[in-house]
């Protein structure tokens, strides 16, 4: 029993110490995971965009709820760009993600920052603040896509 408890504790510590990429059983899973997180984020971002552009009536509560989802989802994809996940699935990820990791990290951090600002802006209930933060967030999506995503 004691040995079992020790082994369990060791396994737990080991799993905590492992790189994020090791959280995925297969490369394919990491690719699917990051694409899924980005897809869900895009869906919720688009709902805010509809309000920001006037295609949908502005509802502060709906905007705030969607922005919270966007800000949460924005944190997720990056752990799934681990070493060796450049190939092994259907991906548009450019090799530069792995060859220019500091730049990629900067771009992903920027998204996390901008989406947090978007969530804060949405909580004010002010449409102009939402429009401004929406544009800034969209700019960070685009900058990263231009640099790191194949067509
Ligand atoms: C979106 C979405 C993106 C970004 C990007 C911004 O709504 O799904 O990927 O905005 O198009 O340029």
Coordinates of N, CA and C and ligand atoms in Angstrom, one line a residue:
X1 N 0.8 -1.2 0.0 CA 0.0 0.0 0.0 C 0.9 1.3 0.0
X2 N 1.9 1.2 0.8 CA 2.8 2.4 0.9 C 3.5 2.6 -0.4
X3 N 3.9 1.4 -1.0 CA 4.7 1.5 -2.3 C 3.7 2.0 -3.3
X4 N 2.5 1.6 -3.3 CA 1.5 2.1 -4.3 C 1.3 3.6 -4.1
X5 N 1.1 4.0 -2.9 CA 0.9 5.5 -2.7 C 2.1 6.3 -3.2
X6 N 3.3 5.7 -2.9 CA 4.5 6.4 -3.4 C 4.5 6.5 -4.9
X7 N 4.2 5.4 -5.5 CA 4.2 5.3 -7.0 C 3.2 6.3 -7.6
X8 N 2.0 6.4 -6.9 CA 1.0 7.3 -7.4 C 1.5 8.7 -7.3
X9 N 2.1 9.0 -6.1 CA 2.6 10.4 -5.9 C 3.7 10.7 -6.9
X10 N 4.6 9.7 -7.2 CA 5.6 9.9 -8.2 C 5.1 10.2 -9.6
X11 N 4.0 9.4 -9.9 CA 3.4 9.5 -11.2 C 2.8 10.9 -11.4
X12 N 2.1 11.4 -10.3 CA 1.5 12.7 -10.3 C 2.5 13.8 -10.5
X13 N 3.6 13.7 -9.7 CA 4.7 14.7 -9.8 C 5.3 14.7 -11.3
X14 N 5.5 13.5 -11.8 CA 6.0 13.4 -13.1 C 5.1 14.0 -14.2
X15 N 3.8 13.8 -14.0 CA 2.9 14.3 -15.0 C 2.8 15.8 -14.9
X16 N 3.0 16.4 -13.7 CA 3.0 17.8 -13.5 C 4.2 18.4 -14.1
X17 N 5.3 17.7 -14.1 CA 6.6 18.2 -14.6 C 6.7 18.1 -16.1
X18 N 5.9 17.3 -16.7 CA 6.0 17.0 -18.1 C 5.7 18.2 -19.0
X19 N 6.3 18.4 -20.1 CA 5.9 19.5 -21.0 C 4.5 19.4 -21.4
X20 N 3.9 20.6 -21.7 CA 2.5 20.7 -22.1 C 2.2 19.7 -23.2
X21 N 3.1 19.6 -24.2 CA 2.8 18.7 -25.4 C 2.5 17.3 -24.9
X22 N 3.1 16.9 -23.8 CA 2.9 15.5 -23.3 C 1.5 15.3 -22.8
X23 N 0.7 16.4 -22.7 CA -0.7 16.2 -22.2 C -1.5 15.6 -23.3
X24 N -1.0 15.5 -24.5 CA -1.8 15.0 -25.6 C -1.3 13.6 -26.0
X25 N -2.2 12.6 -26.1 CA -1.8 11.3 -26.4 C -1.1 11.1 -27.7
X26 N -1.6 11.9 -28.7 CA -1.1 11.9 -30.1 C -0.9 13.3 -30.6
X27 N 0.0 13.4 -31.6 CA 0.2 14.7 -32.3 C -1.2 15.1 -32.9
X28 N -1.9 14.2 -33.5 CA -3.2 14.5 -34.1 C -4.1 15.1 -33.0
X29 N -4.1 14.7 -31.8 CA -4.9 15.2 -30.8 C -4.6 16.7 -30.4
X30 N -3.3 16.9 -30.4 CA -2.8 18.3 -30.1 C -3.3 19.2 -31.2
X31 N -3.2 18.8 -32.5 CA -3.6 19.6 -33.6 C -5.1 19.8 -33.5
X32 N -5.9 18.8 -33.3 CA -7.3 18.9 -33.2 C -7.7 19.8 -32.0
X33 N -7.0 19.7 -30.9 CA -7.3 20.5 -29.7 C -7.1 22.0 -30.0
X34 N -5.9 22.3 -30.6 CA -5.7 23.8 -30.8 C -6.6 24.3 -31.8
X35 N -7.0 23.5 -32.9 CA -7.9 24.0 -33.9 C -9.3 24.2 -33.3
X36 N -9.7 23.3 -32.4 CA -11.0 23.3 -31.8 C -11.1 24.6 -30.9
X37 N -10.1 24.8 -30.1 CA -10.1 26.0 -29.2 C -10.2 27.3 -30.0
X38 N -9.4 27.3 -31.1 CA -9.4 28.5 -32.0 C -10.8 28.6 -32.7
X39 N -11.4 27.5 -33.1 CA -12.7 27.5 -33.7 C -13.8 28.1 -32.8
X40 N -13.8 27.5 -31.6 CA -14.8 28.0 -30.6 C -14.6 29.5 -30.3
X41 N -13.3 29.8 -30.1 CA -13.0 31.3 -29.9 C -13.6 32.1 -31.0
X42 N -13.3 31.7 -32.3 CA -13.8 32.4 -33.4 C -15.3 32.6 -33.5
X43 N -16.0 31.5 -33.1 CA -17.5 31.6 -33.1 C -18.0 32.6 -32.1
X44 N -17.4 32.7 -30.9 CA -17.9 33.6 -29.9 C -17.4 35.0 -30.3
X45 N -16.2 35.1 -30.8 CA -15.7 36.4 -31.3 C -16.6 37.0 -32.4
X46 N -17.0 36.1 -33.3 CA -17.9 36.5 -34.4 C -19.2 37.1 -33.9
X47 N -19.7 36.5 -32.8 CA -21.0 37.0 -32.2 C -20.8 38.5 -31.7
X48 N -19.6 38.7 -31.2 CA -19.4 40.1 -30.7 C -19.2 41.0 -31.9
X49 N -18.5 40.5 -33.0 CA -18.3 41.2 -34.2 C -19.6 41.6 -34.8
X50 N -20.6 40.8 -34.8 CA -21.9 41.1 -35.4 C -22.5 42.3 -34.7
X51 N -22.3 42.4 -33.4 CA -22.8 43.6 -32.6 C -21.9 44.8 -32.9
X52 N -20.6 44.6 -32.9 CA -19.7 45.7 -33.1 C -20.0 46.4 -34.5
X53 N -20.4 45.6 -35.5 CA -20.6 46.1 -36.8 C -22.0 46.5 -37.1
X54 N -22.9 46.3 -36.1 CA -24.3 46.6 -36.3 C -25.1 45.6 -37.0
X55 N -24.5 44.4 -37.3 CA -25.3 43.4 -38.0 C -26.3 42.7 -37.0
X56 N -26.0 42.8 -35.7 CA -26.9 42.3 -34.7 C -27.1 43.4 -33.7
X57 N -28.2 43.5 -33.0 CA -28.5 44.5 -32.0 C -27.5 44.3 -30.8
X58 N -27.0 45.4 -30.3 CA -26.1 45.3 -29.1 C -26.9 44.9 -27.9
X59 N -26.4 43.8 -27.3 CA -26.9 43.4 -26.0 C -25.7 43.2 -25.1
X60 N -25.6 44.1 -24.1 CA -24.4 44.1 -23.3 C -24.1 42.8 -22.6
X61 N -25.1 42.1 -22.1 CA -25.0 40.9 -21.4 C -24.4 39.8 -22.4
X62 N -25.0 39.7 -23.6 CA -24.6 38.7 -24.6 C -23.1 39.0 -25.0
X63 N -22.8 40.3 -25.1 CA -21.4 40.7 -25.5 C -20.5 40.2 -24.4
X64 N -20.8 40.5 -23.1 CA -20.0 40.2 -22.0 C -19.8 38.7 -21.9
X65 N -20.9 37.9 -22.0 CA -20.8 36.5 -21.9 C -19.9 35.9 -23.0
X66 N -20.1 36.4 -24.2 CA -19.2 35.9 -25.3 C -17.8 36.3 -25.2
X67 N -17.5 37.5 -24.7 CA -16.2 38.0 -24.5 C -15.5 37.2 -23.4
X68 N -16.2 36.7 -22.4 CA -15.6 35.9 -21.3 C -15.2 34.6 -21.9
X69 N -16.0 34.0 -22.8 CA -15.6 32.8 -23.5 C -14.4 33.0 -24.4
X70 N -14.4 34.1 -25.1 CA -13.2 34.4 -26.0 C -11.9 34.5 -25.1
X71 N -12.0 35.2 -24.0 CA -10.8 35.4 -23.2 C -10.3 34.1 -22.6
X72 N -11.3 33.2 -22.2 CA -10.9 31.9 -21.7 C -10.3 31.0 -22.8
X73 N -10.9 31.0 -23.9 CA -10.4 30.1 -25.0 C -9.1 30.6 -25.5
X74 N -8.8 31.9 -25.4 CA -7.6 32.5 -26.0 C -6.3 31.9 -25.2
X75 N -6.6 31.4 -24.0 CA -5.4 30.9 -23.3 C -5.1 29.4 -23.7
X76 N -6.0 28.8 -24.4 CA -5.8 27.3 -24.5 C -4.9 26.8 -25.7
X77 N -5.0 27.4 -26.8 CA -4.3 26.7 -28.0 C -2.8 26.5 -27.8
X78 N -2.2 27.4 -27.1 CA -0.7 27.5 -27.2 C 0.0 26.3 -26.7
X79 N -0.5 25.7 -25.6 CA 0.1 24.4 -25.1 C 0.1 23.3 -26.1
X80 N -0.8 23.4 -27.1 CA -0.9 22.3 -28.1 C 0.0 22.5 -29.3
X81 N 0.9 23.6 -29.2 CA 1.9 23.8 -30.3 C 3.2 23.2 -29.9
X82 N 3.2 22.1 -29.2 CA 4.5 21.5 -28.7 C 5.4 21.0 -29.8
X83 N 6.6 20.7 -29.3 CA 7.6 20.1 -30.3 C 7.0 18.9 -31.0
X84 N 7.2 18.9 -32.3 CA 6.8 17.7 -33.1 C 5.4 17.8 -33.6
X85 N 4.7 18.9 -33.2 CA 3.3 18.9 -33.7 C 3.1 19.8 -34.9
X86 N 4.2 20.0 -35.6 CA 4.2 20.8 -36.8 C 3.6 20.0 -38.0
X87 N 3.8 18.7 -37.8 CA 3.2 17.7 -38.8 C 2.5 16.6 -38.1
X88 N 1.8 15.8 -38.8 CA 1.1 14.7 -38.2 C -0.4 14.9 -38.1
X89 N -0.9 15.8 -38.8 CA -2.3 16.0 -38.9 C -2.6 17.1 -39.9
X90 N -3.9 17.5 -40.0 CA -4.3 18.5 -41.0 C -4.1 19.9 -40.4
X91 N -2.9 20.5 -40.7 CA -2.6 21.7 -40.0 C -2.1 22.8 -41.0
X92 N -2.4 24.0 -40.7 CA -1.9 25.2 -41.6 C -0.8 25.9 -40.8
X93 N -0.4 25.3 -39.7 CA 0.7 25.9 -38.9 C 2.0 26.0 -39.7
X94 N 2.6 27.2 -39.7 CA 3.8 27.4 -40.4 C 5.0 27.0 -39.5
X95 N 6.1 26.6 -40.2 CA 7.3 26.1 -39.5 C 7.8 27.2 -38.6
X96 N 7.6 28.5 -38.9 CA 8.1 29.6 -38.1 C 7.6 29.5 -36.6
X97 N 6.5 28.9 -36.4 CA 6.0 28.8 -35.0 C 7.1 28.1 -34.2
X98 N 7.7 27.2 -34.7 CA 8.8 26.4 -34.0 C 10.2 27.0 -34.2
X99 N 10.4 27.7 -35.3 CA 11.7 28.3 -35.5 C 11.8 29.7 -34.9
X100 N 10.7 30.3 -34.7 CA 10.7 31.7 -34.1 C 9.8 31.7 -32.9
X101 N 10.1 30.9 -31.9 CA 9.2 30.7 -30.8 C 9.0 31.9 -29.9
X102 N 10.0 32.8 -29.8 CA 9.8 34.0 -29.0 C 8.8 34.9 -29.7
X103 N 8.8 35.0 -31.0 CA 7.9 35.8 -31.7 C 6.5 35.2 -31.6
X104 N 6.4 33.9 -31.7 CA 5.1 33.2 -31.6 C 4.5 33.4 -30.2
X105 N 5.3 33.3 -29.2 CA 4.9 33.5 -27.8 C 4.4 35.0 -27.6
X106 N 5.1 35.9 -28.2 CA 4.7 37.3 -28.2 C 3.3 37.5 -28.8
X107 N 3.1 36.9 -29.9 CA 1.9 37.0 -30.6 C 0.7 36.4 -29.9
X108 N 1.0 35.2 -29.3 CA -0.1 34.6 -28.5 C -0.4 35.3 -27.2
X109 N 0.7 35.8 -26.6 CA 0.5 36.7 -25.4 C -0.3 37.9 -25.7
X110 N -0.1 38.4 -26.8 CA -0.8 39.7 -27.3 C -2.3 39.3 -27.4
X111 N -2.6 38.2 -27.9 CA -4.0 37.8 -28.0 C -4.7 37.7 -26.7
X112 N -3.9 37.0 -25.8 CA -4.5 36.8 -24.4 C -4.7 38.2 -23.7
X113 N -3.8 39.1 -23.9 CA -3.9 40.5 -23.4 C -5.1 41.2 -24.0
X114 N -5.2 41.1 -25.3 CA -6.3 41.9 -26.0 C -7.7 41.3 -25.7
X115 N -7.8 40.0 -25.6 CA -9.1 39.4 -25.3 C -9.5 39.7 -23.8
X116 N -8.5 39.8 -22.9 CA -8.8 40.2 -21.5 C -9.4 41.6 -21.5
X117 N -8.8 42.5 -22.4 CA -9.3 43.9 -22.5 C -10.7 43.9 -23.1
X118 N -10.9 43.0 -24.0 CA -12.2 42.9 -24.7 C -13.3 42.5 -23.6
X119 N -12.9 41.5 -22.8 CA -13.8 41.1 -21.7 C -14.1 42.2 -20.8
X120 N -13.1 43.0 -20.4 CA -13.3 44.1 -19.5 C -14.1 45.2 -20.2
X121 N -13.9 45.4 -21.4 CA -14.6 46.4 -22.2 C -16.1 46.0 -22.2
X122 N -16.3 44.7 -22.5 CA -17.7 44.3 -22.6 C -18.5 44.4 -21.3
X123 N -17.8 44.3 -20.2 CA -18.4 44.4 -18.9 C -18.8 45.8 -18.6
X124 N -18.3 46.8 -19.3 CA -18.7 48.2 -19.1 C -20.0 48.4 -19.7
X125 N -20.4 47.6 -20.7 CA -21.7 47.8 -21.3 C -21.7 48.9 -22.4
X126 N -20.5 49.4 -22.6 CA -20.4 50.5 -23.6 C -20.0 50.0 -25.0
X127 N -20.9 50.2 -25.9 CA -20.6 49.7 -27.3 C -19.4 50.2 -27.9
X128 N -19.1 51.5 -27.7 CA -17.9 52.1 -28.3 C -16.6 51.4 -27.8
X129 N -16.6 51.1 -26.5 CA -15.5 50.4 -25.9 C -15.3 49.0 -26.4
X130 N -16.5 48.4 -26.7 CA -16.5 47.0 -27.2 C -15.9 47.1 -28.7
X131 N -16.4 48.1 -29.4 CA -15.9 48.2 -30.8 C -14.4 48.4 -30.9
X132 N -13.9 49.2 -30.0 CA -12.4 49.5 -30.0 C -11.6 48.2 -29.6
X133 N -12.1 47.5 -28.6 CA -11.4 46.3 -28.1 C -11.6 45.2 -29.1
X134 N -12.7 45.2 -29.8 CA -12.9 44.1 -30.8 C -11.9 44.3 -31.9
X135 N -11.8 45.5 -32.4 CA -10.8 45.8 -33.5 C -9.4 45.5 -33.1
X136 N -9.0 45.8 -31.9 CA -7.7 45.5 -31.4 C -7.4 44.0 -31.3
X137 N -8.5 43.3 -30.8 CA -8.4 41.8 -30.7 C -8.2 41.2 -32.1
X138 N -9.1 41.7 -33.0 CA -9.1 41.2 -34.4 C -7.7 41.4 -35.1
X139 N -7.1 42.6 -34.7 CA -5.8 42.9 -35.2 C -4.7 41.9 -34.7
X140 N -4.9 41.4 -33.5 CA -3.9 40.4 -33.0 C -4.2 39.1 -33.6
X141 N -5.4 38.7 -33.9 CA -5.7 37.5 -34.6 C -5.0 37.5 -36.0
X142 N -5.2 38.6 -36.7 CA -4.7 38.8 -38.0 C -3.2 38.8 -38.1
X143 N -2.5 39.5 -37.2 CA -1.1 39.6 -37.2 C -0.5 38.2 -37.0
X144 N -1.1 37.4 -36.1 CA -0.5 36.0 -35.9 C -0.8 35.1 -37.1
X145 N -2.0 35.3 -37.7 CA -2.3 34.5 -38.9 C -1.4 34.8 -40.0
X146 N -1.1 36.1 -40.2 CA -0.3 36.5 -41.3 C 1.1 35.9 -41.2
X147 N 1.6 35.9 -39.9 CA 3.0 35.5 -39.7 C 3.1 34.0 -39.6
X148 N 2.1 33.3 -39.1 CA 2.3 31.9 -38.6 C 1.3 30.9 -39.2
X149 N 0.4 31.3 -40.0 CA -0.6 30.4 -40.6 C -0.5 30.4 -42.1
X150 N -0.5 29.2 -42.6 CA -0.5 29.1 -44.1 C -1.9 29.3 -44.6
X151 N -2.0 29.7 -45.9 CA -3.3 29.9 -46.5 C -4.1 28.6 -46.6
Ligands
LIG1 C1 -12.5 36.5 -36.7 C2 -11.9 35.2 -36.9 C3 -10.6 35.3 -37.1 C4 -10.2 36.8 -36.9 C5 -9.4 37.3 -38.1 C6 -9.1 38.8 -37.8 O1 -13.6 36.7 -36.5 O2 -12.5 34.0 -36.9 O3 -9.7 34.4 -37.4 O4 -11.5 37.4 -36.8 O5 -10.1 37.2 -39.3 O6 -8.4 39.3 -38.9

